[in-house]
Backbone as JSON, one array per atom type, in Angstrom:
{
  "sequence": "GVSHRQQASISPAEDRSSGFSRYFFVQKFMPITKAKKVDIVKQLEKDVIPAETLVFVNFHGLSVGETTMLRKSLRTDGVGLTVAKKTLLKRALATSKITGELPALDGEVAVAFGADPIAPARGVQNFAKTHPEHLRILGGVFEGKYADAALMLEIAAIPGREVLYAKLLNLFNSPLQRFALVLDGISKKS",
  "N": [[-133.59, -236.34, 29.11], [-132.24, -239.44, 27.92], [-133.55, -242.41, 29.57], [-132.02, -244.77, 31.57], [-133.32, -247.39, 31.21], [-134.13, -246.82, 28.61], [-131.79, -246.67, 27.03], [-130.59, -249.34, 27.78], [-132.92, -251.02, 26.33], [-134.69, -252.53, 28.13], [-137.49, -253.41, 29.92], [-139.66, -251.98, 32.79], [-140.3, -254.47, 34.12], [-138.08, -256.07, 33.58], [-136.34, -254.53, 35.01], [-136.71, -254.82, 37.54], [-136.03, -257.48, 37.43], [-133.15, -259.79, 36.81], [-132.17, -258.44, 34.61], [-131.82, -255.76, 34.68], [-129.97, -255.42, 36.7], [-127.66, -257.12, 35.38], [-127.24, -255.37, 33.46], [-126.33, -252.84, 34.48], [-123.78, -253.85, 36.01], [-122.71, -254.47, 33.47], [-122.19, -251.82, 32.6], [-120.77, -250.67, 34.63], [-118.85, -252.0, 35.17], [-117.39, -252.98, 32.98], [-114.44, -252.98, 31.08], [-112.52, -250.16, 29.94], [-112.2, -249.23, 26.66], [-109.72, -249.69, 24.31], [-108.87, -248.04, 22.23], [-110.6, -245.78, 23.1], [-109.23, -245.38, 25.64], [-106.75, -244.46, 24.26], [-108.34, -242.04, 22.97], [-108.35, -240.51, 25.85], [-106.06, -240.52, 26.95], [-104.51, -238.5, 24.96], [-106.32, -236.34, 25.41], [-105.9, -235.38, 27.83], [-103.09, -235.02, 27.56], [-103.41, -232.79, 25.53], [-105.16, -230.54, 27.3], [-104.8, -230.53, 29.81], [-102.22, -231.2, 30.83], [-100.06, -229.7, 29.6], [-100.78, -226.83, 31.05], [-100.18, -224.4, 33.59], [-100.07, -224.83, 36.22], [-100.16, -227.95, 37.93], [-102.62, -229.85, 40.3], [-102.63, -232.62, 42.05], [-105.11, -234.73, 43.42], [-106.43, -236.42, 46.1], [-109.46, -237.97, 46.41], [-111.01, -239.53, 47.81], [-114.4, -240.77, 49.32], [-115.69, -238.21, 48.41], [-118.65, -236.97, 47.63], [-120.98, -237.29, 44.96], [-122.3, -235.01, 44.7], [-120.92, -232.78, 46.26], [-118.82, -233.13, 44.71], [-119.31, -231.91, 42.37], [-119.83, -229.6, 43.44], [-117.22, -228.83, 44.36], [-116.32, -228.75, 41.48], [-117.44, -226.52, 40.17], [-116.73, -224.34, 42.03], [-113.85, -224.36, 41.7], [-114.11, -223.69, 39.18], [-114.71, -221.01, 39.26], [-112.66, -219.48, 39.39], [-111.03, -220.41, 37.25], [-110.21, -222.69, 37.04], [-109.65, -226.06, 36.34], [-110.97, -229.36, 36.78], [-110.32, -232.74, 36.36], [-111.0, -236.18, 36.19], [-109.21, -239.14, 36.05], [-108.05, -242.7, 34.79], [-105.25, -243.62, 37.0], [-103.03, -244.81, 35.69], [-103.29, -243.93, 32.94], [-103.19, -241.32, 33.59], [-100.83, -241.13, 34.0], [-99.63, -242.2, 31.96], [-100.03, -240.25, 30.37], [-98.44, -238.11, 31.68], [-95.79, -239.04, 31.25], [-95.35, -238.47, 28.54], [-94.53, -235.88, 28.44], [-92.53, -232.59, 29.47], [-91.98, -232.4, 32.01], [-90.03, -232.22, 34.95], [-88.09, -234.02, 37.61], [-89.6, -236.25, 40.43], [-92.63, -238.35, 40.03], [-95.04, -237.65, 42.53], [-96.57, -239.84, 44.81], [-99.84, -241.18, 43.99], [-102.08, -241.8, 45.6], [-104.92, -243.63, 46.43], [-108.29, -242.53, 45.05], [-107.87, -240.57, 42.24], [-107.81, -236.96, 40.84], [-107.01, -234.32, 39.0], [-106.43, -230.98, 39.27], [-106.1, -228.24, 37.36], [-104.8, -225.46, 35.79], [-104.37, -222.07, 33.98], [-103.45, -220.0, 35.8], [-100.9, -219.76, 38.09], [-101.0, -220.34, 40.98], [-103.81, -220.75, 41.36], [-104.85, -223.36, 41.31], [-104.23, -224.93, 43.15], [-104.88, -223.23, 45.49], [-107.59, -223.04, 45.3], [-108.43, -226.05, 45.51], [-107.15, -226.08, 48.54], [-108.9, -224.75, 49.59], [-111.02, -225.48, 49.53], [-110.68, -228.12, 50.35], [-110.79, -227.42, 53.1], [-113.25, -227.32, 54.19], [-114.04, -230.02, 53.82], [-112.12, -232.01, 54.99], [-111.9, -235.07, 55.35], [-112.13, -236.2, 53.05], [-110.6, -234.68, 50.84], [-107.59, -234.71, 49.89], [-104.68, -232.9, 49.19], [-101.77, -234.51, 47.01], [-100.02, -233.49, 45.75], [-98.14, -232.41, 42.57], [-97.87, -230.44, 39.78], [-95.65, -227.55, 39.55], [-94.02, -224.89, 37.93], [-93.06, -226.53, 36.22], [-91.82, -229.15, 37.13], [-92.23, -231.81, 38.96], [-94.06, -231.61, 42.3], [-94.2, -231.92, 45.71], [-96.54, -232.99, 48.41], [-96.47, -230.92, 50.52], [-95.16, -228.52, 49.23], [-97.19, -228.1, 47.72], [-99.15, -227.22, 49.23], [-97.92, -224.89, 50.31], [-97.83, -223.18, 48.55], [-100.5, -223.15, 47.97], [-101.15, -221.38, 50.34], [-100.49, -219.12, 49.49], [-101.61, -215.64, 48.96], [-104.03, -214.51, 47.02], [-104.05, -212.55, 43.99], [-105.06, -209.93, 44.33], [-105.34, -209.44, 46.78], [-103.17, -209.35, 47.38], [-101.82, -207.14, 46.09], [-103.86, -205.27, 47.26], [-102.41, -204.97, 49.84], [-100.0, -204.19, 49.23], [-101.24, -201.6, 48.04], [-102.02, -200.52, 50.6], [-99.5, -200.53, 52.05], [-98.14, -198.41, 50.47], [-99.91, -196.57, 51.4], [-99.88, -195.9, 53.85], [-97.35, -194.62, 55.22], [-97.92, -192.14, 54.29], [-100.46, -191.88, 55.31], [-99.43, -191.49, 58.13], [-97.88, -189.5, 58.01], [-99.5, -187.47, 57.12], [-101.25, -187.38, 59.56], [-99.26, -186.42, 61.24], [-98.96, -183.53, 60.35], [-101.32, -182.74, 60.66], [-101.72, -182.92, 63.53], [-99.77, -180.99, 64.56], [-100.73, -178.74, 63.48], [-102.79, -178.42, 65.01], [-101.76, -177.55, 67.36], [-100.53, -175.58, 67.33]],
  "CA": [[-132.82, -237.31, 28.41], [-132.59, -241.08, 27.86], [-133.21, -243.29, 30.76], [-131.25, -246.06, 31.57], [-134.24, -248.28, 30.77], [-134.23, -246.88, 27.14], [-130.58, -247.18, 26.51], [-130.64, -250.69, 27.79], [-133.94, -251.44, 25.89], [-135.58, -253.05, 28.81], [-138.74, -252.87, 30.23], [-139.83, -251.96, 34.03], [-140.28, -255.62, 34.58], [-136.89, -256.59, 33.52], [-135.51, -253.65, 35.42], [-136.89, -255.13, 38.46], [-135.24, -258.82, 37.48], [-131.97, -259.74, 36.7], [-131.72, -257.67, 33.32], [-131.22, -254.26, 35.13], [-128.52, -255.8, 37.36], [-126.78, -257.36, 34.17], [-126.98, -253.93, 32.45], [-125.59, -252.0, 35.51], [-122.68, -254.65, 35.77], [-121.93, -254.23, 32.33], [-122.07, -250.36, 32.28], [-120.31, -250.16, 35.52], [-117.52, -252.45, 35.72], [-116.76, -253.21, 31.57], [-113.09, -252.18, 31.07], [-112.62, -249.0, 28.66], [-111.63, -249.88, 25.07], [-107.94, -249.28, 23.81], [-109.31, -246.46, 21.58], [-111.23, -244.67, 24.5], [-107.87, -245.37, 26.58], [-105.87, -243.37, 23.79], [-108.8, -240.75, 23.34], [-108.32, -240.25, 27.34], [-104.41, -240.02, 27.17], [-104.62, -237.39, 23.67], [-107.46, -235.21, 25.7], [-105.07, -234.96, 28.65], [-102.2, -234.31, 26.76], [-103.84, -231.32, 25.15], [-106.03, -229.86, 27.95], [-104.49, -231.29, 31.37], [-100.59, -231.35, 30.66], [-99.72, -227.83, 29.35], [-101.26, -226.5, 32.36], [-99.44, -223.91, 34.31], [-99.91, -225.56, 37.3], [-101.05, -229.02, 37.86], [-102.81, -230.26, 41.71], [-103.07, -233.8, 42.3], [-106.14, -234.69, 44.74], [-107.29, -238.15, 46.4], [-111.33, -237.37, 46.75], [-112.01, -240.84, 48.24], [-115.09, -240.78, 49.77], [-116.41, -237.05, 48.05], [-120.1, -237.42, 46.85], [-121.02, -236.57, 43.44], [-122.99, -233.37, 44.89], [-119.68, -232.33, 46.75], [-117.51, -233.03, 43.33], [-120.07, -231.04, 41.8], [-119.96, -227.98, 44.08], [-115.81, -228.48, 43.88], [-115.93, -228.23, 40.52], [-118.34, -224.98, 40.46], [-116.04, -223.37, 43.11], [-112.69, -224.14, 41.15], [-114.48, -222.85, 37.57], [-114.96, -219.79, 39.12], [-111.24, -219.16, 39.83], [-110.64, -220.59, 36.14], [-109.65, -223.99, 37.28], [-110.48, -227.19, 35.47], [-110.95, -230.8, 37.18], [-110.41, -233.69, 35.24], [-110.82, -237.45, 36.85], [-108.71, -240.13, 35.05], [-107.38, -243.69, 35.81], [-103.86, -243.18, 37.28], [-102.28, -245.41, 34.53], [-103.79, -243.12, 31.91], [-102.77, -240.15, 33.64], [-99.14, -241.26, 34.38], [-98.64, -242.06, 30.58], [-99.95, -238.58, 29.08], [-97.51, -237.13, 32.11], [-94.61, -239.38, 30.85], [-94.93, -237.81, 27.15], [-94.2, -234.26, 29.09], [-91.27, -232.04, 29.6], [-92.12, -232.21, 33.33], [-88.84, -232.99, 35.54], [-88.6, -234.54, 38.73], [-90.08, -237.31, 40.28], [-93.84, -238.04, 40.27], [-95.31, -237.92, 43.56], [-97.36, -240.76, 44.83], [-100.81, -241.14, 43.37], [-102.6, -243.04, 46.21], [-106.55, -243.64, 46.23], [-109.07, -241.97, 43.47], [-107.13, -239.27, 42.12], [-108.32, -236.01, 40.15], [-106.42, -233.21, 38.59], [-107.2, -229.66, 39.34], [-105.2, -227.58, 36.43], [-105.3, -223.78, 35.48], [-102.92, -221.21, 33.77], [-102.98, -219.3, 36.76], [-99.97, -220.49, 39.17], [-101.52, -220.68, 42.55], [-105.32, -220.6, 41.46], [-105.38, -224.39, 41.34], [-103.74, -225.09, 44.61], [-105.38, -222.25, 46.77], [-108.82, -223.3, 45.12], [-108.58, -226.88, 46.21], [-106.76, -226.26, 49.68], [-110.12, -223.75, 50.34], [-112.66, -226.35, 49.3], [-110.48, -229.09, 51.68], [-111.06, -226.7, 54.77], [-114.64, -227.88, 54.75], [-114.12, -231.48, 53.4], [-110.82, -232.39, 55.17], [-111.7, -235.92, 55.52], [-112.64, -236.43, 51.87], [-110.13, -234.44, 50.21], [-106.31, -234.36, 50.39], [-103.61, -232.54, 48.31], [-101.15, -235.49, 47.01], [-98.59, -233.19, 45.23], [-98.29, -231.7, 41.89], [-96.7, -229.77, 39.01], [-95.49, -226.28, 39.48], [-93.03, -224.19, 36.94], [-92.47, -227.31, 35.22], [-91.56, -229.54, 38.12], [-93.07, -232.06, 40.13], [-93.7, -231.19, 43.75], [-94.64, -232.87, 46.77], [-97.73, -232.37, 48.82], [-96.09, -229.89, 51.57], [-94.99, -227.36, 48.33], [-98.2, -227.57, 46.82], [-99.91, -226.65, 50.31], [-97.32, -223.81, 50.53], [-98.34, -222.67, 47.23], [-101.83, -222.78, 48.35], [-101.5, -220.49, 50.91], [-100.28, -217.38, 49.06], [-102.66, -214.9, 48.76], [-104.51, -213.75, 45.59], [-103.41, -210.99, 43.44], [-106.16, -208.65, 44.39], [-104.91, -209.6, 48.16], [-101.39, -208.68, 47.35], [-102.05, -205.47, 45.44], [-104.49, -204.55, 48.41], [-101.26, -205.02, 50.95], [-99.47, -203.32, 48.26], [-101.73, -200.13, 48.19], [-101.74, -200.31, 52.01], [-98.35, -200.2, 52.08], [-97.99, -197.44, 50.3], [-100.4, -195.25, 52.0], [-99.66, -195.99, 55.45], [-96.7, -193.54, 55.03], [-98.54, -190.87, 53.81], [-101.24, -191.02, 56.42], [-99.2, -191.18, 59.19], [-97.18, -187.84, 57.77], [-100.69, -186.5, 57.1], [-101.77, -187.03, 60.77], [-98.48, -185.47, 62.0], [-99.03, -182.49, 60.02], [-102.64, -182.56, 61.14], [-101.24, -182.92, 65.15], [-98.71, -179.88, 64.12], [-101.68, -177.85, 63.17], [-103.38, -178.12, 65.93], [-100.93, -177.35, 68.56], [-100.11, -174.02, 66.98]],
  "C": [[-133.22, -238.7, 28.54], [-132.43, -241.81, 29.0], [-132.2, -244.21, 30.66], [-132.0, -247.14, 30.91], [-134.24, -247.97, 28.99], [-133.12, -247.17, 26.65], [-130.55, -248.58, 26.67], [-131.67, -251.35, 26.83], [-134.42, -252.62, 27.01], [-136.73, -252.45, 29.72], [-139.05, -252.67, 32.09], [-139.64, -253.29, 34.49], [-139.19, -256.08, 34.47], [-136.21, -255.84, 34.5], [-135.57, -253.94, 37.07], [-136.39, -256.99, 39.1], [-133.79, -258.72, 37.06], [-131.32, -258.91, 35.68], [-130.91, -256.53, 34.2], [-129.89, -254.66, 35.93], [-127.32, -255.96, 36.35], [-126.19, -256.29, 33.43], [-126.27, -253.04, 33.43], [-124.31, -252.6, 35.7], [-121.94, -254.26, 34.47], [-121.54, -252.54, 32.04], [-121.17, -250.09, 33.3], [-118.67, -250.7, 35.53], [-116.68, -253.06, 34.26], [-115.38, -252.31, 31.59], [-113.28, -251.25, 29.81], [-111.88, -249.7, 27.7], [-110.32, -249.27, 25.15], [-108.44, -247.84, 23.15], [-109.67, -245.6, 22.58], [-109.76, -244.64, 24.87], [-107.04, -244.29, 25.79], [-106.53, -242.08, 23.63], [-108.55, -239.77, 24.78], [-106.91, -239.43, 27.3], [-104.53, -238.63, 26.23], [-105.45, -236.06, 24.67], [-106.48, -234.62, 27.15], [-103.55, -234.54, 28.46], [-102.29, -232.96, 26.47], [-104.38, -230.31, 25.95], [-105.44, -229.72, 29.47], [-102.72, -230.73, 31.27], [-100.07, -230.01, 30.5], [-100.0, -227.09, 30.24], [-100.24, -225.46, 32.94], [-98.75, -224.91, 35.35], [-100.89, -226.65, 37.39], [-101.42, -229.58, 39.62], [-103.14, -231.87, 41.72], [-103.97, -234.08, 43.47], [-106.37, -236.02, 44.91], [-108.7, -236.99, 46.93], [-111.76, -238.3, 46.82], [-113.31, -240.04, 49.07], [-116.02, -239.09, 49.56], [-117.64, -237.87, 47.34], [-120.15, -236.73, 45.71], [-121.66, -235.21, 43.82], [-121.59, -232.38, 45.21], [-118.86, -232.15, 45.41], [-118.09, -231.66, 42.58], [-119.76, -229.37, 42.3], [-118.19, -227.79, 43.83], [-115.52, -228.3, 42.61], [-116.07, -226.92, 39.93], [-117.22, -224.23, 40.78], [-114.52, -223.11, 42.45], [-113.16, -223.53, 39.79], [-114.66, -221.08, 37.76], [-113.56, -218.86, 39.07], [-110.53, -219.57, 38.15], [-109.87, -221.74, 36.05], [-110.49, -225.11, 36.89], [-110.18, -228.33, 36.52], [-111.3, -231.92, 36.61], [-110.08, -234.95, 36.32], [-110.35, -238.7, 35.6], [-108.21, -241.23, 35.66], [-105.93, -243.2, 35.65], [-102.67, -243.57, 36.06], [-102.51, -244.56, 33.41], [-103.04, -241.71, 32.29], [-101.23, -239.71, 33.62], [-98.7, -241.69, 32.81], [-98.88, -240.77, 29.83], [-98.9, -237.87, 29.97], [-95.98, -237.63, 31.85], [-94.02, -239.02, 29.33], [-94.44, -236.28, 27.39], [-93.2, -234.02, 29.2], [-91.02, -232.2, 31.05], [-90.68, -233.16, 33.98], [-88.97, -233.43, 36.93], [-89.0, -235.82, 39.11], [-91.92, -237.19, 40.67], [-94.14, -238.25, 41.66], [-96.12, -239.54, 43.64], [-98.65, -240.77, 44.79], [-101.84, -242.31, 44.11], [-104.28, -242.52, 46.34], [-107.19, -243.19, 44.77], [-108.12, -240.56, 43.42], [-107.58, -238.5, 40.83], [-107.04, -235.09, 40.26], [-107.11, -232.03, 38.4], [-106.13, -228.98, 38.37], [-105.85, -225.99, 35.98], [-103.83, -223.25, 34.85], [-102.66, -220.35, 34.9], [-101.79, -220.05, 37.67], [-100.28, -221.06, 40.19], [-103.09, -221.05, 42.43], [-105.57, -222.16, 41.97], [-105.31, -225.05, 42.78], [-104.48, -224.54, 45.71], [-106.83, -222.82, 46.4], [-109.09, -224.82, 45.91], [-108.35, -227.07, 47.45], [-108.38, -225.81, 50.17], [-111.3, -224.85, 50.32], [-112.2, -227.55, 50.38], [-110.9, -228.6, 52.96], [-112.42, -227.54, 55.03], [-115.0, -229.17, 54.21], [-112.79, -232.11, 53.62], [-110.94, -234.27, 55.29], [-112.17, -236.72, 54.01], [-111.95, -235.82, 50.89], [-108.62, -233.83, 50.8], [-105.22, -234.05, 48.96], [-102.4, -233.67, 48.27], [-99.88, -234.49, 46.33], [-99.06, -232.6, 43.72], [-97.54, -231.16, 41.0], [-96.48, -228.15, 39.03], [-94.0, -225.86, 39.13], [-92.47, -225.48, 36.55], [-91.72, -228.42, 35.81], [-92.37, -229.75, 39.02], [-92.76, -231.59, 41.35], [-94.62, -231.97, 44.6], [-95.66, -232.04, 47.63], [-97.49, -230.84, 49.73], [-95.9, -228.59, 50.62], [-96.08, -227.16, 48.18], [-98.95, -226.71, 48.28], [-99.16, -225.02, 50.9], [-97.99, -222.72, 49.62], [-99.68, -222.05, 47.47], [-102.24, -221.67, 49.15], [-100.68, -219.07, 50.89], [-101.41, -216.87, 48.56], [-103.12, -214.66, 47.38], [-104.05, -212.85, 45.32], [-104.06, -210.02, 43.73], [-105.86, -208.35, 45.97], [-103.61, -208.83, 48.25], [-101.36, -207.0, 47.32], [-102.85, -204.57, 46.86], [-103.57, -204.39, 49.66], [-100.31, -203.99, 50.32], [-99.74, -201.81, 48.6], [-101.55, -199.86, 49.71], [-100.15, -199.85, 52.48], [-97.78, -198.81, 51.63], [-98.77, -195.89, 50.84], [-100.36, -195.09, 53.46], [-98.6, -194.85, 55.59], [-97.55, -192.25, 54.91], [-99.79, -190.45, 54.79], [-100.73, -191.08, 57.6], [-98.69, -189.65, 59.26], [-98.55, -186.69, 57.96], [-101.07, -186.33, 58.65], [-100.62, -186.6, 61.83], [-98.31, -184.19, 62.02], [-100.46, -181.8, 60.85], [-102.31, -182.06, 62.92], [-100.55, -181.72, 65.03], [-99.43, -178.7, 64.63], [-102.08, -177.57, 64.06], [-102.93, -177.64, 67.5], [-100.56, -175.88, 68.16], [-101.26, -173.17, 67.16]]
}
């Protein structure tokens, strides 16, 4: 890739002087242009807002490596994670048909989203178990309505489809197994 020196066209000597710090300041703290903000809002409206479920997550203090691990673990469940300024996120949400009241979005906010109604909340909550000091569910959108953090945590506690199928299968098999044991016991007594 292109290094920061090549992008800014500064030499290693300038890198050690104030040239790099000016470059860093410009890259890190310059405001986003209006056109870029419009693009971000359009991208949110296109990809994130139409999702079945949204989970608003405060990720303050999560390192870049941990954030990458979170994205990878969510991706395995078909869940995306995006970070946007809260004002741009609110602007995109305002164009949607979501009902209710938007929960408070405190701190640094990311949005987990996906087509599965439970996977985003469950994926974030599973990751939060190992990073409780840095990751917290703030609320979300479920079935077209804003939901508070408590409801999203309840949704996260619902087991996955495979687990539910296994429990249902066990429920069906249990009476048959007991019946077979009774028949076996009767045949042994005879």
